[in-house]
CSV table of C-alpha atoms in Angstrom, one decimal:
chain,number,residue,atom,x,y,z
C,1239,MET,CA,-67.6,-57.8,87.9
C,1240,VAL,CA,-64.9,-56.7,85.5
C,1241,SER,CA,-61.8,-56.3,87.5
C,1242,GLU,CA,-59.6,-52.9,88.7
C,1243,ASN,CA,-56.7,-54.3,86.3
C,1244,GLU,CA,-58.9,-54.8,83.0
C,1245,LEU,CA,-60.2,-51.0,83.7
C,1246,ASN,CA,-57.0,-49.6,84.6
C,1247,ASP,CA,-56.0,-51.0,80.9
C,1248,ILE,CA,-58.8,-49.3,79.7
C,1249,LEU,CA,-57.7,-45.8,81.5
C,1250,LEU,CA,-53.9,-46.2,80.7
C,1251,LEU,CA,-54.3,-46.8,77.3
C,1252,ASN,CA,-56.8,-43.6,76.4
C,1253,LEU,CA,-53.9,-41.6,79.4
C,1254,LEU,CA,-50.9,-42.9,76.9
C,1255,LYS,CA,-52.9,-41.9,73.8
C,1256,ALA,CA,-53.6,-38.2,75.7
C,1257,ASP,CA,-49.5,-38.2,76.0
C,1258,ASP,CA,-49.6,-38.8,79.5
C,1259,GLU,CA,-46.0,-39.8,81.0
C,1260,LYS,CA,-47.5,-41.0,84.8
C,1261,ALA,CA,-49.5,-43.5,82.1
C,1262,PHE,CA,-46.3,-44.5,80.7
C,1263,LYS,CA,-44.3,-44.9,84.1
C,1264,TYR,CA,-46.9,-47.0,86.0
C,1265,ILE,CA,-47.2,-50.1,82.7
C,1266,PHE,CA,-43.3,-49.5,82.6
C,1267,ASP,CA,-42.9,-50.3,86.9
C,1268,ARG,CA,-45.9,-53.4,86.6
C,1269,TYR,CA,-44.5,-54.9,83.3
C,1270,PHE,CA,-41.1,-54.6,82.9
C,1271,SER,CA,-39.9,-58.0,85.4
C,1272,PRO,CA,-42.6,-60.0,84.5
C,1273,LEU,CA,-41.7,-59.6,80.9
C,1274,CYS,CA,-38.1,-59.9,81.7
C,1275,ARG,CA,-39.0,-63.0,83.6
C,1276,PHE,CA,-41.5,-64.6,80.9
C,1277,MET,CA,-38.6,-63.8,78.1
C,1278,TYR,CA,-35.4,-65.4,80.3
C,1279,LEU,CA,-37.7,-69.0,79.4
C,1280,TYR,CA,-37.0,-68.4,75.7
C,1281,VAL,CA,-33.5,-66.3,75.7
C,1282,LYS,CA,-31.3,-67.0,78.4
C,1283,ASN,CA,-29.5,-64.3,77.9
C,1284,GLN,CA,-30.4,-61.5,81.0
C,1285,GLN,CA,-28.7,-58.4,79.0
C,1286,GLU,CA,-30.6,-59.2,76.0
C,1287,VAL,CA,-33.9,-59.8,77.2
C,1288,GLU,CA,-33.8,-56.5,79.2
C,1289,GLU,CA,-32.4,-55.1,75.6
C,1290,MET,CA,-35.5,-56.4,74.5
C,1291,ALA,CA,-37.7,-55.6,76.9
C,1292,LEU,CA,-36.9,-52.3,77.0
C,1293,ASP,CA,-37.4,-51.6,73.0
C,1294,ILE,CA,-41.3,-53.4,73.4
C,1295,PHE,CA,-41.8,-50.6,76.2
C,1296,THR,CA,-40.0,-47.9,73.5
C,1297,TYR,CA,-41.9,-49.1,71.0
C,1298,VAL,CA,-45.7,-48.5,73.1
C,1299,TRP,CA,-44.4,-44.9,73.6
C,1300,GLU,CA,-43.0,-44.0,69.9
C,1301,ASN,CA,-46.9,-45.5,69.1
C,1302,ARG,CA,-49.2,-44.6,71.8
C,1303,ALA,CA,-50.9,-42.7,69.6
C,1304,THR,CA,-51.7,-45.5,67.2
C,1305,LEU,CA,-51.5,-48.3,69.5
C,1306,GLU,CA,-53.8,-50.5,69.6
C,1307,ILE,CA,-54.9,-52.9,72.7
C,1308,LYS,CA,-57.2,-55.6,71.9
C,1309,LEU,CA,-57.6,-57.5,74.8
C,1310,THR,CA,-55.6,-56.6,78.1
C,1311,PHE,CA,-51.3,-54.7,78.5
C,1312,LYS,CA,-50.2,-58.0,79.5
C,1313,ALA,CA,-51.4,-60.0,76.6
C,1314,TYR,CA,-50.4,-57.2,74.5
C,1315,LEU,CA,-46.8,-57.3,76.0
C,1316,PHE,CA,-46.4,-61.0,76.2
C,1317,GLN,CA,-47.6,-61.6,72.5
C,1318,ALA,CA,-44.9,-58.8,71.6
C,1319,ALA,CA,-42.3,-60.7,73.9
C,1320,ARG,CA,-42.9,-64.0,72.3
C,1321,ASN,CA,-42.6,-62.6,69.4
C,1322,LYS,CA,-39.3,-60.8,70.1
C,1323,CYS,CA,-38.1,-63.8,71.4
C,1324,LEU,CA,-38.7,-66.1,68.6
C,1325,ASN,CA,-37.3,-63.3,66.7
C,1326,ASN,CA,-34.2,-63.3,68.3
C,1327,ILE,CA,-34.2,-67.4,68.0
C,1328,ARG,CA,-34.4,-66.9,64.5
C,1329,ASP,CA,-32.0,-64.3,63.9
C,1330,ARG,CA,-29.4,-66.6,65.9
C,1331,LYS,CA,-30.1,-70.0,63.8
C,1332,ASN,CA,-30.3,-66.9,60.4
C,1333,THR,CA,-26.3,-66.2,61.7
C,1334,CYS,CA,-27.3,-62.4,61.7
C,1335,SER,CA,-27.1,-60.2,64.7
C,1336,ILE,CA,-29.7,-58.9,66.9
C,1337,GLU,CA,-28.4,-55.1,65.5
C,1338,GLU,CA,-28.4,-56.3,62.1
C,1339,SER,CA,-32.2,-57.7,62.3
C,1340,GLY,CA,-33.4,-54.4,63.8
C,1341,TYR,CA,-36.2,-53.9,65.3
C,1342,ASP,CA,-38.0,-53.2,62.3
C,1343,ALA,CA,-37.4,-56.0,61.3
C,1344,TYR,CA,-39.6,-57.3,64.8
C,1345,LEU,CA,-42.4,-55.1,63.3
C,1346,GLU,CA,-42.8,-56.0,60.1
C,1347,ASP,CA,-42.2,-59.9,60.8
C,1348,THR,CA,-45.8,-61.2,59.4
C,1349,SER,CA,-45.7,-65.0,60.8
C,1350,VAL,CA,-48.4,-67.1,60.6
C,1351,GLU,CA,-48.7,-66.6,64.5
C,1352,VAL,CA,-48.9,-63.5,64.7
C,1353,ASN,CA,-51.7,-63.1,62.0
C,1354,GLU,CA,-53.4,-65.7,63.2
C,1355,LEU,CA,-53.9,-64.9,66.4
C,1356,ASN,CA,-55.5,-61.1,65.1
C,1357,ARG,CA,-57.8,-62.8,63.0
C,1358,ILE,CA,-58.9,-65.2,66.0
C,1359,ILE,CA,-59.0,-61.5,68.1
C,1360,GLU,CA,-61.4,-61.0,65.5
C,1361,GLU,CA,-63.8,-63.1,65.2
C,1362,ALA,CA,-64.4,-63.1,69.2
C,1363,VAL,CA,-65.1,-59.8,69.1
C,1364,LEU,CA,-67.7,-60.3,66.1
C,1365,SER,CA,-68.8,-62.7,67.4
C,1366,LEU,CA,-70.1,-60.8,70.8
C,1367,PRO,CA,-73.5,-60.2,71.5
C,1368,GLU,CA,-74.4,-57.0,70.1
C,1369,LYS,CA,-75.0,-55.3,73.1
C,1370,CYS,CA,-71.4,-56.9,74.4
C,1371,GLY,CA,-69.6,-56.0,71.6
C,1372,GLU,CA,-70.4,-52.5,71.0
C,1373,VAL,CA,-69.4,-52.6,75.3
C,1374,PHE,CA,-66.1,-53.8,75.2
C,1375,ARG,CA,-65.1,-51.9,71.4
C,1376,LYS,CA,-66.2,-48.6,73.3
C,1377,SER,CA,-63.5,-49.7,76.1
C,1378,ARG,CA,-61.4,-50.7,73.7
C,1379,GLU,CA,-61.2,-48.0,70.7
C,1380,GLU,CA,-62.6,-45.0,71.3
C,1381,HIS,CA,-60.9,-41.8,72.9
C,1382,LEU,CA,-62.5,-41.4,76.4
C,1383,SER,CA,-62.3,-37.9,78.0
C,1384,ALA,CA,-62.6,-39.8,81.3
C,1385,ALA,CA,-59.1,-40.5,80.3
C,1386,VAL,CA,-57.9,-37.4,81.3
C,1387,ASN,CA,-60.1,-36.1,83.5
C,1388,TYR,CA,-59.2,-38.9,86.0
C,1389,TYR,CA,-55.3,-39.7,85.6
C,1390,ALA,CA,-54.3,-38.5,89.1
C,1391,SER,CA,-56.4,-40.9,90.6
C,1392,TYR,CA,-56.4,-43.2,87.6
C,1393,ASP,CA,-60.1,-44.7,88.3
C,1394,THR,CA,-61.0,-47.7,87.3
C,1395,ARG,CA,-64.3,-46.6,87.3
C,1396,ALA,CA,-64.3,-43.7,84.8
C,1397,ILE,CA,-64.5,-45.3,81.3
C,1398,GLY,CA,-67.2,-47.5,82.5
C,1399,GLN,CA,-69.1,-44.3,84.1
C,1400,GLU,CA,-68.5,-42.5,79.9
C,1401,ILE,CA,-69.5,-45.5,78.9
C,1402,ALA,CA,-72.6,-45.6,80.7
C,1403,LYS,CA,-73.8,-41.8,80.2
C,1404,GLU,CA,-73.1,-42.3,76.5
C,1405,MET,CA,-75.5,-45.9,76.0
C,1406,GLN,CA,-77.8,-44.8,79.1
C,1407,ILE,CA,-76.7,-47.9,80.9
C,1408,SER,CA,-75.8,-48.3,84.2
C,1409,VAL,CA,-72.1,-48.5,84.9
C,1410,LYS,CA,-72.7,-52.1,86.9
C,1411,THR,CA,-74.2,-53.5,82.9
C,1412,VAL,CA,-70.7,-51.9,81.4
C,1413,GLU,CA,-69.3,-53.9,83.8
C,1414,ALA,CA,-70.4,-57.3,83.3
C,1415,GLN,CA,-70.0,-56.0,79.5
C,1416,ILE,CA,-66.5,-55.8,79.6
C,1417,THR,CA,-66.2,-59.1,82.1
C,1418,LYS,CA,-68.4,-61.0,79.7
C,1419,ALA,CA,-66.7,-60.4,76.4
C,1420,LEU,CA,-63.5,-60.5,77.9
C,1421,LYS,CA,-64.6,-64.4,79.2
C,1422,MET,CA,-65.7,-64.9,76.1
C,1423,ILE,CA,-63.3,-63.9,74.1
C,1424,ARG,CA,-60.3,-66.0,76.3
C,1425,LYS,CA,-62.7,-68.9,75.9
C,1426,TYR,CA,-62.1,-68.2,72.2
C,1427,LEU,CA,-58.7,-68.4,72.0
C,1428,GLY,CA,-58.0,-71.1,73.8
C,1429,GLU,CA,-55.0,-72.6,75.1
C,1430,THR,CA,-52.7,-72.2,72.6
C,1431,TYR,CA,-52.7,-68.9,73.4
C,1432,SER,CA,-53.2,-69.5,77.5
C,1433,TYR,CA,-49.7,-67.4,77.8
C,1434,ILE,CA,-51.0,-63.6,77.4
C,1435,TRP,CA,-53.2,-64.5,80.1
């Protein structure tokens, strides 16, 4: 069965796109500390780590309307955190301060690893069985009205119910297909990107 965290991420993304500040606070409270701990492994400066984490969350909020989460919020945030840390290290080697390099430089970074990860994810989604791929794409890409209707309780079944209704299948089938898709994508990504799970 699809986990509550996975369905929560689908719902939260749609709530963010509906300008829901409660959803953003929930994401921030849930991931800020783990993200800081992760980044501290790369950048041994707590103040810099917290500033970088805040930059990531600021970007998420400011770009919520066009945000694309291909897998889960955890995967998205930890990939962003790792890239930001690597950029920080690169900038230090180039004797360029964080202020001089700016967050725009981070966003425009077209490193081989980022492009490769996106390519592998796209390939993995395209390789899913037809029905499985359709359910997964609907859960990630479409603005489902259920997100707004159920925001107060963060009902984890809301997205599944709407997809089930639209595709005329059961909620359990939707959940099973999402779980299957995530397992296949994780397998496709392999150990190289295990840190994002």
